[in-house]
Amino acid sequence: MIEDNLFEEKDQGQIIKSLIFKYLGLWYWFVLSLVIAIIAAFLYMRYSPKIYTSTAKINILDSNDGLDLSNRMYLWDQSSVKLEKEIEILKSYPILAKVVNSQDLTLRFYEEGDIQTTEINNLPFECIKTISNDSINKVSGFRIDVNESDFSIQELALGTGQNYLAPDQNLTLDNHSSLGQNHNLPFELNPTGQKISVDLVNQSYLVYLVPVETAIMRLKSNIKVSLIGEETDLLELSLNGESYDKNERILNELINVFNQDGIDDRRAISQRTYEFIDQRFITLAEELDSLETDIQDFKQENKIITIESKADEGMTNLSSTQERLFELENQLNLLDIIESSLKSSGDNIDLLPANIGVSSQNINQLVDDYNRLVLEYLNLENSATKNNPILLQLKSRINNLNKNIFASLNSSKNQLKSTRRQVQRKNKNLTDQIYDIPAKEKFFLDIKRQQEIKQQLYLYLLQKREEAVINYAITEPTLKVVEPALSSRVPVSPKGRVVYAAALLLGLGTPFGVLYIIFLLDTKVRNRESVEKLTKKIPFLAELPLVKKEKHLSFLVENDNSVQAEAFRVLTYNLKYILTSGNDIQKGKVIYCTSTIKGEGKTHISLNTALALSSLNHKVLLIGADLRNPQIHNFIDKDKNLDGLSKYLHDLDYDWHEGLLKNFVIHPKFHILLAGSTPPNPSKLLTSPRLKQILDEAKEEYDYIIVDTAPTLLVSDTLLMSSLADATVY
């Protein structure tokens, strides 16, 4: 099956080798693209803003560690550090707002160059903002030109500014200072009148005022906070910008603000603690004074010193019976809850409360069985019909279990009520036993107990108040600065290695990609390999050189040794080789010349092949069979409408010998029969017996009959008469 396939796989090594040589033949495109890419990378590196990274490292301290003397005994637990929470606090809006306000980040400065404008930390001369941050509602910009004796200031037309200066107004500040000069600028320039360096003359600077919200959000998007390791409390803060001095200033201020914010939070807790305790002290002191007065008055009035042991025992027993009575009441209430749930559901099937403290294991088991059946019923009800036998069976079992639960509840309630009556009688007996103990003595014990509780609370709060005052005075820092803000003097963007590597890749990849697409979309047959990679079943006769002249003919002189003449000799030799395998080698051979579409050189091949055979002393006849678009007459400068094949095919009385042309002196055995006038029905004529007749007659007189046929893709003429050919040159 594989041997019969027309498409054969070429050796991989040969394919790769041919591809390499194909691209190497176009090396100049790769060199040009690479040069352009390297130049573009150089210009990009030269004029792109340099971005630097500044980093700082801090250790978040646990509030339970350090100088805090009593955190482990505090009123509220102090949990360990949660770094994710601290990261969010570091980047929170209030913290960043304090940084923006303290560092005046609503002012941004740029140094303007010939091509590149770079952000700087501060102007080389003093610039003091004279308006509050809250009054900056929109972005405003100013251009400051440093002249020899003054500043020239112009407000930039941003479309959103507040128009401090009139349009197209250039404000001049003499002596390089705004001191004592009338202006509406939102800042003062060099108010101390310090002398400007000569190096700054003819320099230009840009000053932008941005709203607080804009500055905060910009800082929030640029600040990066990340964990260092998995088992440490270290955080790394990083900030990218064109000015590493400004980056370091912002990071250090952020650390200070965050630390102070944490200290303020801890002090606020301590302050709130002792303020609360002070307020509580007033109430406790009044309550203690009142209790002590009541105890004193009570003892004096009732003359009570000790309580007899028997009274103590009676009180203990009374307390025990009261607890038992409470348990019985509680059990009765729980049973009522279950009974109420059963009654409230009615005909509906609902779950009962389970594990609510009922002491009866039998009832608990019945409730669990009931809930299990209800869950099975509800699950089946979602997918089954009402008349489902399993559903009806579950409902019947639930109803039976319902009745059993009611019966068990009634039985348990009756038993509990009986027990309750017994306990009540016992409680009454105990009450009678301690009847002799004065009721006021019981009241005295209550007062004494309250006094002890108040005294303990008073002492505890007094201790906590002292601890809160100490904690407020020695509040530890929120963090420890492991490494202050530091900057690498090597820019992180643009990265030279990455840019030049990308340029190299782009410079080589672009022409490769373009050429690959061109080769991929190229469906033309350009050489012998284009044919052989598709099939080897069809003989390859020759490879002809490109002729730039449209009507170039070979063999017009004796011993023509041109490249084209040699190529056509190869074609004729191969044609003769494949034609010698025929049965009737005494008669002439019919050779068709065709192509896919017009303009591919079909007539050029036909005529030159005929001349090549004639130069070998063969008798050759060239027939123009392209009746729709004949071209042979253009090569020999003859009239298109001369009598030819078309007249012979439709005129039975016409002898085709009368139309033969002998146009070449050095080729006396070479004759041409033109196509003749274009008929209205070429296909019909070419399928008539007259075509076979003329070819048979020509075989008797000529060694080779070359037939110039029509293109196969455009018309079907060639296919209709293809059976008459001994060979077809495509």
XYZ file of C-alpha atoms in Angstrom:
730
model
C 0.000 0.000 0.000
C 2.877 2.380 0.771
C 4.604 1.701 -2.543
C 1.467 2.646 -4.457
C 1.229 6.041 -2.766
C 2.057 8.915 -5.117
C 3.361 11.037 -2.257
C 6.696 9.795 -0.917
C 8.377 11.010 2.228
C 11.714 12.656 1.657
C 14.729 11.999 3.825
C 14.605 14.270 6.897
C 18.245 15.183 6.611
C 17.827 16.302 3.030
C 14.766 18.386 3.950
C 16.609 20.166 6.769
C 19.647 20.698 4.569
C 17.557 22.183 1.760
C 15.735 24.485 4.212
C 19.028 25.737 5.656
C 20.437 26.527 2.233
C 17.159 28.159 1.219
C 17.352 30.604 4.137
C 21.132 31.099 3.826
C 20.573 32.217 0.266
C 18.671 35.196 1.679
C 21.299 36.060 4.327
C 21.231 39.768 3.497
C 17.672 40.086 4.842
C 18.760 38.602 8.169
C 21.741 40.959 8.366
C 19.581 43.987 7.543
C 16.922 43.028 10.071
C 19.529 42.350 12.749
C 21.213 45.732 12.194
C 17.870 47.539 12.419
C 16.929 45.644 15.601
C 20.289 46.396 17.280
C 20.001 50.093 16.388
C 16.433 50.189 17.714
C 17.561 48.471 20.946
C 20.393 50.973 21.348
C 18.041 53.931 20.868
C 15.541 52.368 23.276
C 18.241 51.908 25.934
C 19.540 55.413 25.310
C 16.276 57.308 25.591
C 13.988 55.138 27.757
C 13.465 56.284 31.369
C 15.745 54.451 33.805
C 13.756 52.738 36.551
C 15.517 51.959 39.841
C 14.392 49.688 42.684
C 14.753 50.622 46.346
C 14.186 48.025 49.073
C 13.932 48.005 52.857
C 13.566 45.141 55.330
C 11.644 45.241 58.607
C 10.825 42.773 61.359
C 7.253 42.945 62.686
C 7.416 42.554 66.475
C 4.961 40.416 68.394
C 3.061 42.462 70.956
C 3.610 39.649 73.504
C 7.396 40.066 73.304
C 9.816 42.838 74.138
C 9.416 45.414 76.904
C 5.725 44.853 77.643
C 5.691 43.700 81.268
C 2.207 42.309 81.511
C 0.764 41.443 78.133
C 0.339 37.799 79.106
C -1.805 38.881 82.067
C -3.785 41.459 80.147
C -7.555 41.669 80.164
C -7.643 40.783 76.489
C -5.483 38.150 74.753
C -2.719 39.454 72.511
C -2.482 37.178 69.471
C 0.738 36.565 67.588
C 1.733 38.486 64.498
C -0.272 37.891 61.309
C 1.971 39.112 58.524
C -0.772 39.117 55.896
C -2.701 41.594 58.027
C 0.388 43.745 58.551
C 1.033 43.844 54.792
C -2.466 45.147 54.181
C -2.041 47.766 56.904
C 1.262 48.891 55.363
C -0.482 49.492 52.035
C -3.682 50.900 53.536
C -5.048 54.245 52.456
C -4.677 56.026 55.859
C -1.016 55.007 56.242
C -0.141 56.067 52.691
C -2.082 59.312 53.146
C 0.183 60.218 56.078
C 3.252 59.441 53.926
C 1.947 61.584 51.052
C 1.215 64.520 53.337
C 4.442 64.333 55.325
C 6.659 63.977 52.250
C 4.613 66.391 50.133
C 4.190 63.843 47.339
C 1.522 65.979 45.718
C 4.496 67.802 44.182
C 6.382 65.969 41.430
C 9.523 67.282 39.752
C 11.026 66.445 36.356
C 14.165 67.501 34.537
C 13.530 68.122 30.857
C 16.208 67.064 28.395
C 16.480 67.344 24.624
C 14.674 64.031 24.138
C 14.120 62.428 27.524
C 12.316 63.855 30.567
C 13.392 62.302 33.888
C 11.723 62.459 37.296
C 13.944 63.853 40.066
C 13.695 63.885 43.849
C 13.766 67.681 44.256
C 14.565 70.749 42.216
C 18.174 72.000 42.473
C 16.732 75.140 44.084
C 14.163 75.547 46.832
C 10.485 75.051 45.965
C 7.922 75.504 48.770
C 4.258 74.729 48.201
C 1.965 77.490 49.475
C -1.431 75.789 49.195
C -2.892 72.929 51.213
C -3.223 69.468 49.749
C -6.998 69.558 50.169
C -7.234 72.525 47.781
C -5.577 70.594 44.925
C -8.525 69.180 42.980
C -6.987 68.652 39.551
C -3.579 68.037 38.005
C -1.643 71.197 37.194
C 1.745 71.542 35.552
C 4.372 74.268 35.200
C 7.486 74.619 33.086
C 10.390 76.475 34.696
C 13.169 77.742 32.435
C 16.331 78.882 34.215
C 17.796 81.945 32.528
C 20.907 83.902 33.448
C 19.075 86.397 35.637
C 15.558 85.068 36.151
C 13.073 82.222 36.091
C 10.625 82.005 33.170
C 7.495 80.089 34.179
C 4.682 78.898 31.950
C 1.652 76.848 32.976
C 1.220 73.680 30.940
C -2.047 73.195 29.062
C -3.126 69.864 30.558
C -6.850 70.400 30.022
C -7.544 69.654 33.695
C -5.522 72.314 35.510
C -6.776 75.087 37.758
C -5.331 77.908 35.604
C -3.087 79.737 38.072
C -1.694 81.725 35.145
C -3.436 83.223 32.144
C -3.222 81.213 28.893
C 0.071 81.756 27.036
C 1.362 83.897 29.934
C 5.053 83.680 30.747
C 5.737 84.723 34.321
C 9.215 86.123 34.950
C 10.766 85.989 38.427
C 13.753 88.293 38.567
C 16.901 87.390 40.480
C 15.849 83.743 40.494
C 13.469 84.249 43.407
C 9.747 84.729 43.978
C 10.385 86.692 47.177
C 8.572 90.054 47.128
C 7.161 89.500 43.624
C 3.474 89.455 42.765
C 2.312 86.104 41.377
C -0.463 83.520 41.650
C 1.762 80.464 41.679
C 0.854 77.714 44.182
C 4.485 77.577 45.317
C 7.448 79.802 46.088
C 10.709 79.410 44.180
C 14.027 80.039 45.899
C 12.490 82.444 48.451
C 15.808 82.862 50.251
C 17.359 84.321 47.102
C 20.201 81.801 47.042
C 22.494 82.227 44.052
C 21.771 79.821 41.187
C 24.654 77.729 39.879
C 25.902 78.535 36.410
C 25.407 74.901 35.430
C 21.623 75.316 35.802
C 21.342 78.129 33.251
C 19.327 77.138 30.164
C 17.980 74.093 31.993
C 14.237 73.387 32.048
C 12.245 71.733 34.820
C 8.649 70.592 35.128
C 6.576 70.837 38.311
C 3.271 68.967 38.653
C 0.663 69.302 41.377
C -1.564 66.249 41.738
C -4.545 65.657 44.062
C -3.942 63.732 47.267
C -6.120 60.835 46.123
C -4.139 60.520 42.896
C -0.802 60.560 44.725
C -2.012 57.966 47.236
C -3.362 55.584 44.598
C -0.172 55.949 42.538
C 1.932 55.143 45.600
C -0.370 52.251 46.520
C 0.096 50.670 43.078
C 3.896 51.066 43.165
C 4.591 49.882 46.716
C 5.330 46.149 46.913
C 5.412 44.285 50.231
C 6.421 40.617 50.370
C 7.406 37.978 52.919
C 11.046 36.974 53.329
C 11.016 33.239 53.924
C 8.230 31.149 55.379
C 9.206 30.930 59.051
C 10.287 34.521 59.734
C 8.494 37.740 60.612
C 10.551 39.705 58.065
C 8.939 41.828 55.365
C 10.601 43.374 52.331
C 9.310 46.709 51.048
C 10.199 47.713 47.497
C 9.453 50.744 45.340
C 10.308 51.405 41.695
C 10.884 54.867 40.298
C 13.129 57.063 38.190
C 14.682 58.690 41.284
C 16.194 56.289 43.801
C 16.630 59.163 46.288
C 12.883 59.741 46.222
C 12.239 55.998 46.540
C 14.426 55.776 49.659
C 12.796 58.847 51.172
C 9.314 57.399 50.691
C 10.200 53.933 52.029
C 11.880 55.283 55.164
C 8.916 57.547 55.852
C 6.490 54.666 55.309
C 8.374 52.609 57.910
C 8.268 55.500 60.409
C 4.561 56.138 59.849
C 3.682 52.450 60.178
C 5.748 52.111 63.362
C 4.197 55.211 64.954
C 0.725 54.075 63.955
C 1.286 50.761 65.744
C 2.633 52.526 68.827
C -0.402 54.836 68.876
C -2.720 51.837 68.619
C -1.041 50.096 71.569
C -1.070 53.258 73.664
C -4.734 53.756 72.859
C -5.495 50.315 74.319
C -3.589 51.106 77.507
C -5.203 54.524 77.819
C -8.673 53.147 77.260
C -7.973 50.437 79.853
C -7.076 52.700 82.763
C -9.826 55.186 81.858
C -12.352 52.366 82.064
C -10.880 51.145 85.371
C -11.033 54.668 86.868
C -14.711 54.920 86.013
C -15.324 51.477 87.509
C -13.505 52.370 90.727
C -16.085 55.026 91.607
C -18.975 52.592 91.356
C -17.135 49.799 93.220
C -16.166 52.090 96.119
C -19.768 53.174 96.589
C -21.034 49.572 96.467
C -18.431 48.366 99.004
C -19.260 51.192 101.415
C -22.941 50.318 101.185
C -22.340 46.574 101.788
C -20.059 47.142 104.754
C -22.621 49.473 106.329
C -25.390 46.879 105.809
C -23.281 44.133 107.457
C -22.502 46.317 110.438
C -26.126 47.311 110.936
C -27.353 43.731 110.470
C -25.015 42.236 113.099
C -25.806 44.954 115.563
C -29.531 44.514 115.156
C -29.545 40.667 115.188
C -26.499 40.005 117.401
C -25.260 37.215 115.049
C -21.766 35.724 115.627
C -21.687 31.995 114.350
C -23.879 29.548 112.392
C -24.467 26.098 113.902
C -23.215 23.047 112.005
C -26.691 21.552 111.888
C -27.948 24.576 110.078
C -25.090 24.208 107.643
C -25.995 20.599 106.982
C -29.650 21.480 106.505
C -28.768 24.209 104.046
C -26.567 21.802 102.113
C -29.322 19.194 101.887
C -31.843 21.838 100.906
C -29.546 23.001 98.137
C -29.211 19.411 96.859
C -32.992 18.867 96.731
C -33.445 22.172 94.921
C -30.926 21.125 92.278
C -32.745 17.811 91.853
C -36.049 19.649 91.526
C -34.534 21.895 88.855
C -33.332 18.859 86.870
C -36.809 17.323 86.939
C -38.396 20.567 85.767
C -35.808 20.822 82.992
C -36.500 17.269 81.784
C -40.259 17.959 81.729
C -39.656 21.117 79.658
C -37.486 19.207 77.172
C -40.168 16.555 76.758
C -42.742 19.302 76.200
C -40.510 20.742 73.451
C -40.387 17.412 71.612
C -44.131 16.915 72.064
C -44.806 20.443 70.823
C -42.635 19.819 67.738
C -44.620 16.667 66.934
C -47.946 18.447 67.334
C -46.918 21.581 65.385
C -45.858 19.575 62.323
C -49.390 18.226 61.868
C -49.649 16.225 58.661
C -46.275 17.575 57.504
C -43.226 15.404 57.956
C -40.422 17.430 59.614
C -37.337 16.638 61.640
C -37.448 16.617 65.464
C -34.863 18.338 67.679
C -32.235 15.805 68.731
C -29.562 15.694 71.449
C -31.178 18.496 73.483
C -30.430 16.898 76.847
C -33.255 14.396 77.395
C -32.052 11.820 79.924
C -34.260 8.991 78.592
C -32.176 6.883 76.205
C -35.329 5.259 74.836
C -36.792 8.610 73.740
C -33.427 9.701 72.280
C -33.253 6.476 70.260
C -36.849 6.918 69.011
C -36.109 10.530 67.971
C -32.948 9.457 66.119
C -34.865 6.679 64.294
C -37.650 9.140 63.470
C -35.196 11.732 62.015
C -33.413 9.060 59.984
C -36.719 7.942 58.402
C -37.722 11.574 57.773
C -34.419 12.255 55.950
C -34.927 9.159 53.771
C -38.496 10.275 53.053
C -37.462 13.856 52.135
C -34.649 12.673 49.881
C -36.937 10.211 48.084
C -39.756 12.755 47.838
C -37.615 15.003 45.573
C -37.255 12.314 42.945
C -40.322 10.036 43.348
C -44.055 10.486 42.851
C -46.533 10.659 45.720
C -47.790 7.124 45.007
C -44.355 5.584 45.093
C -44.640 2.389 47.191
C -41.355 3.022 49.013
C -42.457 6.571 49.797
C -45.814 5.321 51.143
C -44.069 2.664 53.205
C -41.701 5.258 54.737
C -44.633 7.519 55.550
C -46.421 4.629 57.301
C -43.337 3.814 59.345
C -42.939 7.472 60.294
C -46.565 7.654 61.465
C -46.139 4.500 63.562
C -42.945 5.853 65.076
C -44.741 9.131 65.768
C -47.291 7.306 67.866
C -44.559 5.415 69.740
C -42.803 8.679 70.573
C -46.060 10.172 71.907
C -46.585 7.123 74.089
C -43.008 7.213 75.412
C -43.283 10.928 76.117
C -46.457 10.481 78.131
C -44.920 7.611 80.087
C -41.719 9.549 80.857
C -43.651 12.678 81.848
C -45.833 10.753 84.280
C -42.760 9.178 85.846
C -41.000 12.543 86.141
C -44.054 14.188 87.694
C -44.254 11.438 90.272
C -40.578 11.890 91.124
C -41.054 15.646 91.300
C -43.803 15.267 93.898
C -41.505 13.129 96.027
C -38.676 15.679 95.808
C -41.060 18.507 96.651
C -42.164 16.699 99.783
C -38.526 16.128 100.763
C -37.748 19.771 100.141
C -40.635 20.804 102.406
C -39.318 18.554 105.178
C -35.848 20.071 104.910
C -37.337 23.534 105.004
C -39.168 22.635 108.180
C -35.907 21.298 109.666
C -34.110 24.611 109.230
C -37.192 26.620 110.204
C -35.480 27.671 113.360
C -32.614 29.375 111.483
C -33.431 33.063 111.281
C -34.211 34.212 107.746
C -32.108 37.231 108.380
C -29.014 35.028 108.820
C -29.496 33.809 105.222
C -29.703 37.391 104.079
C -26.488 38.083 106.013
C -24.631 35.385 104.051
C -25.761 36.886 100.763
C -24.480 40.268 101.782
C -21.153 38.780 102.914
C -20.702 36.956 99.602
C -21.326 40.128 97.605
C -18.825 41.995 99.747
C -16.065 39.446 99.050
C -16.720 39.545 95.305
C -16.571 43.340 95.209
C -13.329 43.386 97.225
C -11.596 40.903 94.891
C -12.698 42.828 91.803
C -11.513 46.095 93.319
C -8.037 44.718 94.022
C -7.808 43.132 90.547
C -8.744 46.360 88.763
C -6.301 48.336 90.876
C -3.500 46.038 89.729
C -4.581 46.278 86.074
C -4.681 50.057 86.256
C -1.050 50.213 87.356
C -0.055 47.786 84.594
C -1.869 49.882 81.968
C -0.074 53.055 83.105
C 3.308 51.308 82.918
C 2.530 49.846 79.458
C 1.561 53.286 78.163
C 4.850 54.770 79.366
C 7.088 52.023 77.900
C 5.165 51.064 74.738
C 7.524 49.051 72.557
C 8.013 49.737 68.817
C 5.771 47.988 66.305
C 8.724 46.928 64.187
C 12.464 46.686 64.003
C 14.254 48.108 60.971
C 16.479 45.295 59.765
C 17.706 47.222 56.745
C 16.800 50.810 55.846
C 15.888 51.773 52.306
C 18.733 50.993 49.906
C 18.842 51.335 46.140
C 20.709 49.564 43.409
C 22.454 51.986 41.075
C 21.819 49.535 38.231
C 18.400 50.224 36.667
C 15.914 47.368 36.663
C 14.251 48.741 33.556
C 15.174 48.749 30.796
C 17.469 45.738 31.243
C 20.265 45.847 28.705
C 20.753 42.099 28.414
C 17.055 41.469 27.988
C 16.625 44.293 25.467
C 19.580 43.251 23.324
C 18.627 39.582 23.565
C 15.117 40.487 22.445
C 16.559 42.605 19.643
C 18.745 39.696 18.542
C 15.810 37.321 18.667
C 13.534 39.780 16.877
C 16.182 40.643 14.312
C 16.643 37.002 13.364
C 13.068 35.887 13.966
C 11.307 38.597 11.940
C 12.874 37.789 8.558
C 12.678 34.096 9.341
C 8.959 34.405 10.155
C 8.248 36.540 7.082
C 10.185 34.202 4.804
C 8.552 31.186 6.396
C 5.102 32.617 5.695
C 6.139 33.498 2.132
C 7.467 29.975 1.574
C 4.407 28.489 3.241
C 2.007 30.410 1.009
C 4.091 29.839 -2.122
C 2.290 27.126 -4.115
C 4.171 27.633 -7.379
C 6.387 24.952 -8.941
C 9.763 26.685 -9.051
C 12.278 23.875 -9.493
C 12.756 20.162 -9.863
C 12.548 19.552 -6.099
C 9.068 21.133 -6.018
C 7.855 18.341 -8.282
C 9.875 15.466 -6.869
C 8.735 16.070 -3.282
C 5.157 15.435 -4.450
C 5.651 12.469 -6.732
C 8.220 10.267 -8.433
C 5.747 8.246 -10.455
C 5.684 10.801 -13.300
C 8.939 11.064 -15.339
C 10.791 14.349 -14.977
C 11.995 15.252 -18.484
C 13.957 18.469 -18.075
C 14.504 21.655 -16.107
C 14.504 24.729 -18.367
C 16.141 28.077 -17.576
C 14.092 31.248 -17.214
C 14.011 33.319 -20.414
C 13.300 36.997 -19.863
C 12.388 37.555 -23.523
C 8.741 36.724 -24.129
C 9.224 35.192 -27.632
C 12.722 33.755 -27.492
C 13.486 30.821 -29.820
C 16.528 28.568 -29.935
C 18.131 26.615 -32.778
C 17.793 29.524 -35.198
C 21.492 29.213 -35.927
C 23.552 26.137 -36.545
C 25.271 24.568 -33.543
C 23.334 26.679 -31.002
C 25.190 26.107 -27.721
C 23.148 28.414 -25.500
C 21.955 27.285 -22.072
C 18.362 27.124 -23.307
C 19.333 25.112 -26.375
C 21.163 22.570 -24.217
C 18.166 22.324 -21.901
C 15.838 21.605 -24.811
C 18.262 18.985 -26.135
C 18.010 17.245 -22.748
C 14.219 17.459 -23.053
C 14.236 15.894 -26.518
C 16.587 13.099 -25.477
C 14.348 12.194 -22.560
C 11.263 12.394 -24.775
C 12.832 10.062 -27.325
C 13.739 7.668 -24.503
C 10.203 7.351 -23.152
C 8.751 7.128 -26.694
C 10.949 4.185 -27.770
C 8.880 1.847 -25.562
C 5.878 2.061 -27.930
C 4.732 -0.866 -30.064
C 4.822 0.875 -33.428
C 8.238 2.464 -33.501
C 8.130 2.945 -37.312
C 5.407 5.604 -37.195
C 5.703 9.135 -35.911
C 5.012 9.963 -32.279
C 2.392 12.421 -31.076
C 3.545 14.683 -28.235
C 1.117 17.004 -26.432
C 2.367 20.164 -24.721
C 0.008 21.562 -22.081
C -0.046 23.485 -18.790
C -2.398 24.388 -15.965
C -3.264 27.936 -16.977
C -2.242 30.253 -19.760
C 0.991 32.212 -19.613
C 3.117 29.346 -18.241
C 5.215 28.927 -21.430
C 3.300 26.105 -23.091
C 3.671 27.472 -26.632
C 7.299 28.429 -25.954
C 8.046 24.821 -24.958
C 6.148 23.386 -27.933
C 7.972 25.485 -30.519
C 11.465 25.092 -29.055
C 10.987 21.326 -28.566
C 9.972 21.017 -32.208
C 13.037 23.031 -33.286
C 15.285 20.874 -31.092
C 13.965 17.674 -32.724
C 14.286 19.218 -36.163
C 17.918 20.155 -35.460
C 18.549 16.418 -34.992
C 17.436 15.863 -38.620
C 13.961 14.614 -37.689
C 10.833 15.481 -39.621
C 8.687 17.446 -37.197
C 5.176 18.886 -37.434
C 3.950 21.493 -34.917
C 0.147 21.697 -34.690
C -1.591 24.562 -32.922
C -4.498 22.851 -31.099
C -5.315 25.710 -28.714
C -8.292 26.875 -30.742
C -9.470 29.353 -28.085
C -6.267 31.320 -27.495
C -3.636 30.416 -30.128
C -0.125 31.853 -29.648
C 2.183 30.188 -32.250
C 1.537 32.892 -34.845
C 3.058 35.514 -32.493
C 6.420 33.677 -32.437
C 6.691 33.485 -36.244
C 5.006 36.806 -37.061
C 2.086 35.346 -39.026
C -1.538 36.331 -39.256
C -3.713 34.654 -36.617
C -6.533 33.942 -39.100
C -4.472 31.934 -41.627
C -6.033 28.596 -42.556
C -5.112 25.890 -40.092
C -6.447 23.107 -37.870
C -9.847 24.676 -37.215
C -10.637 24.873 -40.930
C -9.552 21.302 -41.496
C -11.751 20.017 -38.657
C -14.959 21.621 -39.914
C -14.282 21.666 -43.703
C -14.266 18.136 -45.041
C -12.883 19.287 -48.415
C -9.881 21.068 -46.951
C -6.456 19.412 -47.191
C -4.335 20.185 -44.159
C -1.183 20.132 -46.252
C -2.302 23.403 -47.795
C -1.967 25.149 -44.433
C 1.566 24.001 -43.660
C 4.094 26.757 -42.980
C 7.818 26.367 -43.597
C 9.076 29.358 -41.737
C 12.664 28.351 -40.849
C 15.318 28.131 -43.555
C 17.799 26.070 -41.527
C 14.998 23.621 -40.542
C 13.597 22.379 -43.883
C 12.017 19.327 -42.220
C 10.089 21.411 -39.703
C 6.508 22.370 -40.623
C 3.862 24.300 -38.712
C 0.058 24.034 -38.893
C -1.514 26.998 -37.127
C -4.738 26.791 -35.137
C -6.539 29.041 -37.588
C -9.580 31.205 -36.934
C -11.280 30.771 -33.541
C -14.393 28.578 -34.045
C -17.611 28.908 -31.986
C -17.427 25.255 -30.843
C -13.781 24.254 -30.187
C -14.603 21.294 -27.921
C -16.910 19.738 -30.490
C -14.342 20.069 -33.260
C -11.524 18.558 -31.181
C -13.641 15.457 -30.457
C -14.443 14.842 -34.119
C -12.844 11.889 -36.032
C -11.046 14.396 -38.229
C -8.500 15.084 -35.445
C -7.539 11.408 -35.227
C -7.403 11.298 -39.016
C -4.938 14.179 -39.320
C -2.733 12.714 -36.609
C -2.720 9.298 -38.264
C -1.809 10.843 -41.613
C 0.906 12.950 -40.014
C 2.409 9.880 -38.341
C 3.044 8.456 -41.800
C 4.944 11.562 -42.928
C 6.668 12.900 -39.802
C 8.838 11.473 -37.079
C 7.310 13.666 -34.362
C 4.054 15.599 -34.175
C 4.129 18.291 -31.462
C 0.629 19.452 -30.493
C 0.284 22.817 -28.674
C -2.912 22.252 -26.624
C -5.092 24.414 -24.402
C -4.520 24.783 -20.593
C -6.120 21.889 -18.681
C -7.500 23.899 -15.766
C -9.313 26.497 -17.859
C -10.954 24.297 -20.522
C -11.518 20.609 -21.123
C -10.233 20.547 -24.739
C -6.927 18.840 -23.915
C -8.555 16.189 -21.739
C -11.062 15.340 -24.484
C -8.316 14.457 -26.946
C -5.697 13.202 -24.495
C -6.086 9.568 -25.637
C -4.498 10.381 -29.023
C -1.118 11.371 -27.501
C 1.863 9.080 -27.152
C 3.313 11.394 -24.480
C 2.270 14.612 -22.747
C 4.733 17.285 -21.723
C 3.273 19.197 -18.765
